[in-house]
Amino acid sequence: MSQEKSTMLKPLAILLVDDDSDWRMLLREALLAELGEVEVSEAASGAEALKFLVASGSTRPDLICLDIQMPGMGGLDLLRSIKSCRALRSIPMVVVTGHDDVLSRDAAIRNGASGYASKSATPKDLVTKVLGPLICPNR
Amino acid sequence: MNDNRPKNHLTWCRRALRVSLQLRIVLILALLVIVIAAAGGSLYFGASREWLIQSDRQHAMGLASMLASGLRLKAVQQDRAELQRLLIACVEQEHIPYAAVLDLDGNVLIEASSGHDQAISTELKSLPVSLTSIDAQGQDTLAVAQPILITDDGERRLAGALRLVIDTSKSAERLAMVQQQVIFIASVVVLLAVPVGYLLVWRVLVQRLKRLVAVTRQLGRGDFAARARMKKNDEIGELACSFDTMAGEVARMQDELVQANQQLENKVIARTTELELSNRRIREEMSEKEDFLRAVSHDLNAPLRNIAGMATMLTTKWGDQLPEEVVERLQRIQTNVDAGESLIGELLELSRVRTRPEVRQLVDMRELIEQVGQTLEYELKARDIQLKIGLEMPRLYVGPNRLRQVFQNLIDNAVKYMHRDSGGRIEVSYRFSDDQHVFSVSDNGRGIAPDKQEQIFYVFRRIQDAATAEVDGKGVGLALVKAVVANYDGRAWVESQVGRGSTFYVSLSVDATQPPEQGADEPREEYNVEAVSHIAG
């Protein structure tokens, strides 16, 4: 499954936003392993993420995967900022976080997240069960 | 209805007899006066009648003797015509109806009468002729006999007798009239005296008493300024005075009471404020602790996740290129990380038992324990352990999830430490004793040595020996049980004998498991929302 060439015009682009570099690496590995040709970009904070998005110009990522608890601009603020920007608000955003309770979930959804997942799942499960279906519904 | 009427009749009588003091006094006085007057009056009347009779007699005697001495001369002279004339002149007087002169033998010589009946002469005839004057009392008459004495040669000699009849009826009539007048006047006086007496009694006695009664009522209604204010010159005045003193005392005590009450209220307000402050502080501390725990668990779990993830990634990507030993070690890394993560999770739960109170509801304990049994069904079957749950169990107002955890931990422990291949038995039962709901989980496992029985309830303390080395489990379970039942003012303890099995007991107090009263304030059970957004944002 993971080695098939995608039929899309350009390879899938995913932006990972998390201050934990080890976790980013694990998620990147899982994405590459499960989804094949994907372009994975990383940002270590909300500010970096916004900078990247602005600089990316016309090549917007197809999915943004973000954590809630980050230094500086936190995940919820990032969600709000992106949703308030007309050019960016159409990008689906999934919150992947160590917090796993109803209130955090509600807050994320309220601020515009399309999905919410807990880090207690393995990176592989996250990709196959959550991120994959969101980004490639036909897979 | 019929049996009410005699009672009403009685109360009416009683009410009619309950006359006022005033009337009673006046009636008593009037009665006294009348009795005295009547007694005195009748005495007086009797005495006056006696006196009248005496007076009449004396008068008659005097008259007779005067007449007799006047007739003496004429008798001596034997001048009958003169005697006759004298007698006639006598009877012409209204009160002398009959006069007669008798001779020595008692024969009537001359008589004159103003026309009364012969009864008079019968009386007279019975009177003897003697030297002494005699009288005889008749109905309306008085008959008097007087000797006529003449002096003959210096000797007094009886010449005859004079008989007179006095009509006493007139004087009796007059007396009667006077008596009637007296009675009339006395009655009028008494009649006039009644209202006067009434008024006097009122002024002297009843008016002030009534005023005193009114003031007493006033005081009774709560007017502590009510005073009688009377001059203290007699018993009623003294009563009024001491009443005023008493009223003053009552007013003073009332003031003291009001003051003390006010002080008490102030104290209560102060205490309540203190309590509210300390309550708020406790709540703040709890939410701070909750925030801390969440942050800690989040940050502790992050590196563990990464460790596990890295190890997995290694085995996934290069598993077929790595030696078996390396892969095995990597898997062990994974296992250890799992253990660490679940331990952190259990510790977090344990800490939350106090800070995150569960929403309570009425729970059927038997149902709850049966549910736990069902979740452990596979384990029980696999190890051939029979689970028996007591039939009589109460319905308690508790948090179901935590209590489910309690029984899960206890039964799970019993399963883990059964240490027999077959014939294992776990029994969950209930009894009520001493205001406590007591549940017990007993097994026929390996038992616990006495010196270990207390420490197993502490976190991480499991029984460290060869046999338990193979048992997984982190040693937090019993600590959680203890913490949960502490929320219900209960205890957890164990009775055990090595080789014979163990019985774990948990007690929940009756008061802490009662549903709340209707309308009573429910404790706030919701999680602190502000704390969440502070972390999540």
XYZ file of C-alpha atoms in Angstrom:
676
model
C 0.000 0.000 0.000
C 2.627 2.442 0.992
C 4.732 2.322 -2.190
C 2.080 3.106 -4.777
C 2.478 6.316 -6.664
C -0.313 8.726 -5.914
C -2.492 9.782 -8.829
C -2.636 13.367 -7.726
C -0.935 16.116 -9.699
C 1.441 16.858 -6.884
C 2.565 14.744 -3.978
C 0.643 15.201 -0.736
C 2.047 17.868 1.551
C 1.644 17.630 5.267
C 2.760 20.127 7.850
C 3.644 18.821 11.300
C 3.614 21.352 14.104
C 5.010 20.106 17.445
C 7.790 21.262 19.764
C 8.869 17.651 20.424
C 11.398 16.872 17.645
C 11.504 13.151 18.467
C 7.793 12.896 18.061
C 7.927 14.774 14.773
C 10.517 12.309 13.551
C 8.380 9.329 14.540
C 5.317 10.767 12.854
C 7.286 11.575 9.728
C 8.600 8.008 9.592
C 5.116 6.604 10.011
C 3.679 8.878 7.336
C 6.388 7.950 4.887
C 6.025 4.289 5.701
C 2.258 4.196 5.351
C 1.419 6.797 2.739
C 4.424 6.556 0.456
C 5.240 9.764 -1.349
C 4.323 12.555 0.939
C 6.043 15.816 1.484
C 6.386 16.285 5.214
C 7.266 19.728 6.489
C 7.936 20.450 10.124
C 7.551 23.413 12.419
C 8.584 23.522 16.055
C 6.155 26.215 17.127
C 3.051 28.035 16.080
C 5.067 31.039 14.954
C 7.300 28.892 12.766
C 4.232 27.215 11.304
C 2.692 30.525 10.314
C 5.951 31.690 8.811
C 6.128 28.534 6.760
C 2.524 28.844 5.609
C 2.977 32.428 4.517
C 6.194 31.560 2.698
C 4.705 28.496 1.029
C 2.734 30.769 -1.299
C 0.527 28.789 -3.629
C 1.692 25.419 -2.453
C -0.382 25.058 0.600
C -0.147 21.845 2.611
C -3.035 19.429 2.246
C -3.140 18.758 5.973
C -1.821 20.352 9.110
C -1.132 18.182 12.114
C -0.586 20.138 15.311
C -0.084 19.773 19.023
C -1.872 21.915 21.587
C 0.802 22.484 24.177
C 3.636 24.418 22.607
C 5.737 27.297 23.895
C 4.800 30.736 22.657
C 1.801 30.473 20.404
C -0.121 27.419 21.494
C -2.140 25.084 19.318
C -5.510 26.739 19.898
C -4.140 30.146 18.995
C -2.639 28.685 15.867
C -5.986 27.162 14.940
C -7.698 30.496 15.390
C -5.105 32.360 13.381
C -5.291 29.949 10.494
C -9.067 29.887 10.502
C -9.188 33.662 10.437
C -7.002 33.818 7.327
C -9.076 33.455 4.176
C -6.356 31.847 2.178
C -5.542 29.220 4.787
C -8.802 28.385 6.426
C -9.742 25.653 4.007
C -6.831 23.454 5.049
C -7.985 20.607 7.296
C -6.315 20.603 10.708
C -5.939 17.711 13.067
C -4.970 18.158 16.690
C -2.706 15.410 17.983
C -2.012 15.930 21.634
C -0.993 14.291 24.903
C -4.155 15.619 26.555
C -6.999 13.266 26.119
C -10.130 14.616 27.758
C -13.485 15.838 26.634
C -12.892 19.486 27.425
C -9.680 19.688 25.413
C -11.416 17.945 22.526
C -14.328 20.356 22.654
C -11.999 23.346 22.753
C -10.098 22.085 19.703
C -13.248 21.419 17.694
C -14.690 24.780 18.665
C -11.592 26.519 17.395
C -11.838 24.874 14.008
C -10.061 21.536 14.193
C -11.365 18.950 11.762
C -10.129 16.110 13.914
C -8.686 15.293 17.293
C -6.415 12.400 18.243
C -4.424 11.406 21.273
C -0.722 10.675 21.324
C -1.403 7.557 23.320
C -2.001 5.830 20.005
C 1.129 4.690 18.157
C 2.263 6.886 15.253
C 1.442 4.071 12.882
C -2.159 3.827 14.158
C -2.514 7.576 13.993
C -1.539 7.597 10.385
C -3.598 4.633 9.273
C -6.689 5.436 11.273
C -6.845 9.203 11.441
C -4.559 11.121 9.136
C -4.683 8.787 6.178
C -8.472 8.706 5.798
C -8.627 12.476 6.177
C -6.134 13.252 3.502
C -6.804 10.422 1.071
C -10.344 9.305 1.510
C -10.152 6.846 -1.310
C -7.250 4.853 0.148
C -73.698 17.063 68.801
C -75.930 16.094 71.724
C -73.157 15.548 74.192
C -71.999 19.113 73.654
C -75.115 20.655 75.051
C -74.779 19.648 78.703
C -71.199 20.947 78.576
C -72.375 24.234 77.110
C -75.020 24.462 79.784
C -72.393 23.930 82.450
C -70.047 26.544 81.053
C -72.937 28.988 80.797
C -73.698 28.431 84.472
C -70.085 28.798 85.359
C -69.867 31.934 83.290
C -72.981 33.367 84.916
C -71.481 32.712 88.333
C -68.234 34.318 87.386
C -69.373 37.792 88.429
C -66.967 40.599 88.761
C -65.109 41.333 91.940
C -66.842 44.624 92.255
C -70.313 43.148 92.157
C -69.274 40.439 94.549
C -67.953 42.892 97.105
C -70.987 45.121 96.829
C -73.348 42.185 97.135
C -71.487 40.867 100.152
C -71.524 44.262 101.818
C -75.167 44.781 100.999
C -75.969 41.366 102.345
C -74.100 42.104 105.545
C -75.834 45.413 105.951
C -79.224 43.878 105.336
C -78.580 41.031 107.772
C -77.332 43.404 110.443
C -80.168 45.790 109.811
C -82.690 43.017 109.899
C -81.284 41.562 113.083
C -80.933 44.919 114.739
C -84.248 46.048 113.419
C -86.164 43.080 114.721
C -84.421 43.367 118.099
C -85.262 47.030 118.210
C -88.815 46.454 117.145
C -89.267 43.744 119.744
C -87.731 45.918 122.427
C -89.788 48.924 121.442
C -92.960 46.898 121.538
C -92.078 45.677 125.004
C -91.309 49.205 126.045
C -94.599 50.346 124.635
C -96.473 47.752 126.593
C -94.623 48.694 129.725
C -95.183 52.303 129.051
C -98.849 51.731 128.450
C -99.175 49.810 131.671
C -97.398 52.410 133.697
C -99.405 55.074 132.118
C -102.552 53.180 132.851
C -101.480 52.525 136.395
C -100.606 56.125 136.883
C -103.893 57.182 135.508
C -105.773 54.702 137.593
C -104.024 55.704 140.793
C -104.610 59.367 140.099
C -108.213 58.630 139.374
C -108.511 56.476 142.398
C -107.159 59.132 144.672
C -109.445 61.621 142.992
C -112.426 59.362 143.558
C -111.562 58.699 147.160
C -113.263 61.707 148.469
C -116.339 61.155 146.514
C -116.417 57.542 147.567
C -116.262 58.503 151.154
C -119.048 60.948 150.622
C -121.018 58.275 148.808
C -121.719 60.850 146.160
C -122.733 58.473 143.387
C -123.793 61.135 140.944
C -120.397 62.825 141.147
C -118.656 59.500 140.797
C -120.761 58.737 137.746
C -119.915 62.081 136.244
C -116.231 61.520 136.828
C -116.309 58.070 135.279
C -118.155 59.343 132.234
C -115.594 62.073 131.861
C -112.953 59.316 131.916
C -114.461 57.165 129.222
C -114.937 60.176 127.032
C -111.242 59.979 126.467
C -110.512 58.027 123.402
C -108.192 55.523 124.879
C -110.334 54.649 127.897
C -113.316 52.681 126.726
C -114.430 51.503 130.174
C -114.215 52.634 133.762
C -115.957 51.209 136.793
C -115.966 51.494 140.546
C -116.489 48.337 142.558
C -117.353 47.847 146.191
C -115.480 45.723 148.631
C -117.198 42.607 147.507
C -116.404 43.213 143.936
C -119.791 44.278 142.806
C -119.951 47.021 140.269
C -121.256 50.127 141.868
C -120.897 52.560 139.044
C -119.613 51.958 135.545
C -119.231 53.880 132.360
C -118.203 52.659 128.919
C -117.898 54.080 125.477
C -119.756 51.224 123.964
C -117.310 48.248 123.737
C -118.275 44.679 123.968
C -118.802 42.625 127.059
C -115.464 40.901 126.723
C -113.963 43.700 128.656
C -116.117 43.151 131.709
C -115.192 39.477 131.731
C -111.561 40.358 132.070
C -112.286 42.835 134.740
C -114.331 40.460 136.722
C -111.492 38.122 136.961
C -109.386 40.687 138.659
C -109.648 40.407 142.430
C -110.167 43.348 144.683
C -107.018 43.905 146.605
C -104.773 46.507 148.037
C -102.324 46.239 145.191
C -102.810 47.447 141.690
C -103.167 44.696 139.162
C -103.254 44.637 135.469
C -104.187 42.165 132.802
C -103.010 42.342 129.205
C -105.576 41.675 126.580
C -105.532 41.743 122.773
C -105.880 45.436 122.239
C -106.628 46.342 125.766
C -105.095 46.684 129.139
C -107.244 46.208 132.201
C -106.087 47.923 135.363
C -107.453 47.480 138.834
C -106.576 50.071 141.419
C -107.711 49.986 145.095
C -109.512 52.991 146.403
C -108.120 53.657 149.842
C -109.532 55.976 152.419
C -107.963 57.118 155.617
C -110.263 56.456 158.489
C -109.091 57.559 161.908
C -105.546 57.450 160.772
C -105.976 54.011 159.216
C -105.871 53.257 155.639
C -108.855 51.242 154.667
C -109.936 49.709 151.359
C -113.126 51.305 150.255
C -113.459 49.822 146.857
C -111.658 49.391 143.601
C -111.348 51.230 140.406
C -111.346 49.318 137.173
C -110.043 50.843 133.993
C -109.694 49.460 130.540
C -107.144 51.156 128.322
C -107.363 50.740 124.594
C -103.808 49.944 123.504
C -104.609 49.381 119.891
C -104.017 52.926 118.870
C -100.573 53.141 120.310
C -99.753 49.807 118.774
C -100.911 51.217 115.504
C -98.710 54.216 115.898
C -95.783 52.049 116.758
C -96.438 49.945 113.704
C -96.556 53.046 111.540
C -93.290 54.303 112.969
C -91.744 50.884 112.368
C -92.923 50.918 108.782
C -91.467 54.350 108.270
C -88.175 53.221 109.686
C -88.100 50.173 107.411
C -88.948 52.297 104.406
C -86.243 54.819 105.127
C -83.725 52.095 105.792
C -84.555 50.379 102.499
C -84.192 53.605 100.604
C -80.883 54.242 102.250
C -79.647 50.751 101.430
C -80.819 51.109 97.851
C -79.053 54.405 97.527
C -76.014 52.983 99.247
C -75.647 50.172 96.688
C -74.618 52.371 93.788
C -72.601 54.559 96.116
C -70.932 51.461 97.481
C -70.439 50.249 93.948
C -68.736 53.458 93.048
C -66.595 53.459 96.191
C -65.469 49.883 95.638
C -64.650 50.796 92.087
C -62.600 53.780 93.044
C -60.826 52.226 95.977
C -60.254 48.748 94.657
C -61.466 47.643 91.294
C -60.406 50.565 89.140
C -56.805 50.193 90.094
C -56.978 46.424 89.831
C -58.386 46.714 86.339
C -55.664 49.121 85.400
C -53.092 46.712 86.796
C -54.620 43.901 84.761
C -54.467 46.050 81.611
C -50.820 46.902 82.233
C -50.034 43.235 82.839
C -51.643 42.342 79.533
C -49.672 45.065 77.841
C -46.464 43.627 79.198
C -47.559 40.183 78.142
C -48.060 41.384 74.588
C -44.469 42.551 74.467
C -44.618 46.205 75.412
C -41.744 46.299 77.842
C -42.313 49.955 78.651
C -45.653 49.216 80.305
C -45.758 50.448 83.887
C -48.578 50.730 86.427
C -47.404 53.952 88.073
C -49.624 54.054 91.160
C -49.060 55.620 94.525
C -47.816 53.155 97.045
C -50.178 53.832 99.921
C -51.939 50.480 100.273
C -51.685 46.848 99.252
C -52.774 47.480 95.693
C -50.311 50.292 95.416
C -47.609 47.963 96.673
C -48.639 45.377 94.134
C -48.453 47.979 91.403
C -45.051 49.088 92.626
C -43.588 45.615 92.676
C -45.127 45.016 89.242
C -43.276 48.046 87.954
C -40.057 46.727 89.409
C -40.666 43.364 87.781
C -41.469 44.992 84.450
C -38.257 46.958 84.689
C -36.361 43.718 85.251
C -38.077 42.048 82.323
C -37.283 44.993 80.072
C -33.666 44.889 81.136
C -33.394 41.140 80.540
C -35.020 41.604 77.156
C -32.424 44.193 76.253
C -29.645 41.899 77.375
C -31.138 39.085 75.317
C -31.371 41.249 72.220
C -27.798 42.340 72.699
C -26.525 38.821 73.234
C -28.441 37.693 70.173
C -26.871 40.448 68.127
C -23.421 39.489 69.329
C -24.093 35.888 68.453
C -25.258 36.867 64.990
C -22.128 38.918 64.479
C -20.020 35.974 65.547
C -21.898 33.686 63.189
C -21.372 36.111 60.320
C -17.675 36.334 61.120
C -17.338 32.564 61.291
C -19.285 32.084 58.096
C -17.038 34.534 56.318
C -14.005 32.702 57.672
C -15.439 29.396 56.539
C -16.247 30.722 53.096
C -12.741 32.078 52.762
C -11.144 28.826 53.797
C -13.525 26.902 51.532
C -12.536 29.060 48.626
C -8.911 28.549 49.465
C -9.348 24.796 49.556
C -11.124 24.810 46.227
C -8.355 26.915 44.747
C -5.729 24.577 46.117
C -7.549 21.583 44.730
C -7.785 23.073 41.282
C -4.134 24.070 41.452
C -3.260 20.528 42.361
C -5.390 19.257 39.533
C -3.604 21.586 37.103
C -0.262 20.365 38.399
C -1.178 16.718 38.028
C -2.332 17.170 34.459
C 0.820 19.033 33.542
C 3.018 16.430 35.217
C 1.298 13.500 33.567
C 1.490 15.182 30.191
C 5.172 15.970 30.497
C 6.122 12.601 32.011
C 4.366 10.707 29.282
C 5.954 12.576 26.371
C 9.472 11.137 26.577
C 8.091 7.658 27.313
C 6.056 7.844 24.142
C 9.066 8.782 22.175
C 11.143 5.956 23.654
C 8.469 3.448 22.747
C 8.045 4.999 19.330
C 11.765 4.878 18.603
C 12.052 1.275 19.696
C 9.075 0.311 17.549
C 10.417 2.192 14.624
C 13.736 0.368 14.916
C 12.084 -3.023 14.934
C 9.740 -2.065 12.111
C 12.328 -0.563 9.781
C 15.350 -2.677 10.494
C 13.926 -5.636 12.334
C 14.973 -8.144 9.706
C 18.492 -6.686 9.598
C 19.096 -6.677 13.330
C 20.226 -9.645 15.426
C 17.467 -11.418 17.387
C 18.880 -10.320 20.710
C 18.719 -6.666 19.679
C 15.119 -7.030 18.542
C 14.267 -8.788 21.811
C 15.855 -5.998 23.821
C 13.961 -3.447 21.807
C 10.749 -5.270 22.616
C 11.645 -5.197 26.266
C 12.133 -1.469 26.018
C 8.573 -1.324 24.699
C 7.248 -3.436 27.580
C 8.947 -1.292 30.170
C 7.640 1.880 28.640
C 4.140 0.442 28.778
C 4.614 -0.343 32.435
C 5.872 3.174 33.111
C 2.979 4.758 31.242
C 0.327 2.757 33.010
C 1.941 3.430 36.349
C 1.839 7.136 35.646
C -1.776 6.736 34.652
C -2.635 4.911 37.858
C -0.826 7.466 39.997
C -2.722 10.201 38.253
C -5.991 8.424 38.938
C -5.045 7.929 42.551
C -4.297 11.610 42.980
C -7.528 12.533 41.309
C -9.694 10.513 43.642
C -9.720 13.408 46.051
C -9.530 16.377 43.730
C -11.964 15.241 41.122
C -15.106 14.102 42.919
C -17.310 11.954 40.756
C -20.901 12.792 40.008
C -22.972 10.614 42.287
C -26.083 8.603 41.665
C -28.111 5.852 43.254
C -26.268 2.632 42.397
C -27.366 -0.960 42.863
C -24.203 -2.441 44.383
C -24.978 -5.963 43.277
C -25.343 -4.833 39.670
C -22.082 -2.919 39.860
C -20.138 -5.878 41.233
C -21.709 -8.182 38.665
C -20.519 -5.826 35.921
C -16.984 -6.044 37.311
C -17.290 -9.813 37.335
C -18.297 -9.769 33.702
C -15.274 -7.709 32.643
C -13.040 -10.234 34.420
C -14.965 -13.212 33.074
C -12.231 -14.326 30.726
C -9.543 -14.319 33.391
C -11.772 -16.144 35.850
C -12.622 -18.850 33.345
C -9.035 -19.227 32.211
C -7.864 -19.843 35.762
C -10.836 -21.892 36.821
C -11.908 -19.459 39.525
C -15.490 -19.303 40.705
C -16.872 -15.869 41.576
C -19.818 -15.692 43.946
C -21.634 -12.448 44.695
C -23.910 -12.042 47.721
C -27.615 -11.493 47.090
C -28.538 -8.909 49.701
C -26.859 -5.691 48.711
C -27.931 -2.118 49.206
C -28.465 0.719 46.810
C -26.070 3.512 47.632
C -25.632 7.082 46.530
C -22.084 6.885 45.175
C -19.846 7.552 42.200
C -20.156 4.389 40.108
C -16.880 4.558 38.205
C -14.637 4.798 41.231
C -16.453 2.068 43.092
C -16.226 -0.097 40.030
C -12.485 0.495 40.146
C -12.439 -0.505 43.821
C -14.079 -3.849 43.238
C -12.131 -4.384 40.060
C -8.887 -3.916 41.957
C -9.962 -6.180 44.800
C -11.240 -8.996 42.626
C -8.315 -8.596 40.259
C -5.926 -8.908 43.197
C -7.730 -12.008 44.380
C -7.343 -13.511 40.908
C -3.663 -12.531 40.638
C -2.698 -13.921 44.007
C -4.820 -17.078 43.822
C -1.780 -19.260 43.103
C -3.652 -22.407 42.421
C -4.425 -24.101 39.180
C -7.978 -25.016 39.993
C -10.680 -24.779 42.599
C -10.206 -21.096 43.195
C -13.103 -19.319 44.851
C -13.772 -15.631 45.285
C -16.768 -14.507 47.276
C -18.078 -10.951 47.484
C -20.508 -10.353 50.316
C -22.135 -7.567 52.300
C -23.193 -6.882 55.833
C -24.461 -3.853 57.691
C -22.854 -3.086 61.007
C -22.398 -0.034 63.218
C -23.704 2.558 60.755
C -21.361 1.208 58.079
C -21.953 -0.665 54.842
C -19.266 -3.358 54.887
C -18.317 -5.275 51.722
C -15.889 -8.157 51.728
C -13.949 -9.924 48.990
C -12.600 -13.211 50.218
C -10.542 -15.755 48.370
C -8.959 -19.110 49.026
C -5.625 -17.979 47.628
C -2.237 -17.999 49.216
C -2.932 -15.561 52.021
C -0.820 -12.693 53.319
C 1.682 -12.799 56.157
C 0.658 -10.694 59.165
C 3.647 -8.339 58.977
C 2.774 -7.447 55.383
C -0.946 -6.940 55.906
C -0.771 -3.259 56.575
C 1.874 -2.167 54.102
C 0.148 -3.581 51.063
C -2.240 -0.639 51.176
C 0.580 1.755 50.520
C 1.593 2.779 47.042
C 4.150 0.512 45.361
C 4.280 -1.853 48.315
C 3.594 -5.267 47.075
C 4.697 -8.410 48.726
C 8.235 -8.846 47.508
C 8.991 -12.509 47.227
C 9.707 -15.075 44.603
C 6.129 -16.138 44.150
C 4.874 -12.660 43.381
C 7.720 -11.781 41.070
C 5.777 -13.174 38.161
C 2.657 -11.244 39.028
C 2.257 -8.079 37.109
C 0.636 -5.085 38.580
C 2.144 -2.000 39.950
C 1.092 -1.893 43.593
C -1.197 1.088 43.206
C -4.461 -0.835 43.253
C -4.990 -1.128 46.996
C -3.872 2.433 47.602
C -6.598 3.512 45.194
C -9.152 1.386 47.049
C -8.194 3.024 50.304
C -8.353 6.524 48.830
C -11.772 5.950 47.256
C -13.427 4.594 50.410
C -11.887 7.434 52.411
C -14.120 9.716 50.349
C -17.093 7.958 51.903
C -15.723 8.137 55.466
C -14.847 4.453 55.205
C -11.895 2.155 55.758
C -10.153 -0.697 53.992
C -8.459 -3.579 55.772
C -7.587 -7.224 55.381
C -7.866 -10.437 57.354
C -5.675 -13.189 56.146
C -3.863 -16.370 56.993
C -0.980 -17.714 54.968
C -2.131 -20.800 53.094
C -5.797 -20.258 53.957
C -6.715 -17.218 51.897
C -7.548 -13.579 52.492
C -10.582 -11.444 53.008
C -10.399 -7.780 52.075
C -12.957 -5.509 53.694
C -14.115 -2.089 52.629
C -16.578 -0.033 54.631
C -18.649 2.942 53.517
C -20.409 5.112 56.063
C -24.182 5.331 55.914
C -24.255 9.105 56.158
C -21.840 9.563 53.271
C -23.833 7.275 50.994
C -27.258 8.747 51.602
C -28.978 10.521 48.745
C -29.330 14.231 49.487
C -32.551 15.724 50.913
C -34.970 17.370 48.566
C -33.920 20.902 47.935
C -30.644 20.653 49.839
C -27.608 22.225 48.237
C -25.743 19.794 46.031
C -21.964 19.979 46.318
C -20.373 21.253 43.166
C -19.111 18.177 41.420
C -18.121 19.661 38.096
C -14.518 19.843 37.050
C -12.926 23.218 37.208
C -13.313 24.565 33.671
C -10.947 27.485 34.125
C -8.111 25.137 35.033
C -8.515 23.195 31.780
C -8.432 26.163 29.472
C -5.432 27.524 31.316
C -3.465 24.402 30.418
C -5.011 23.726 27.053
C -4.609 27.299 25.808
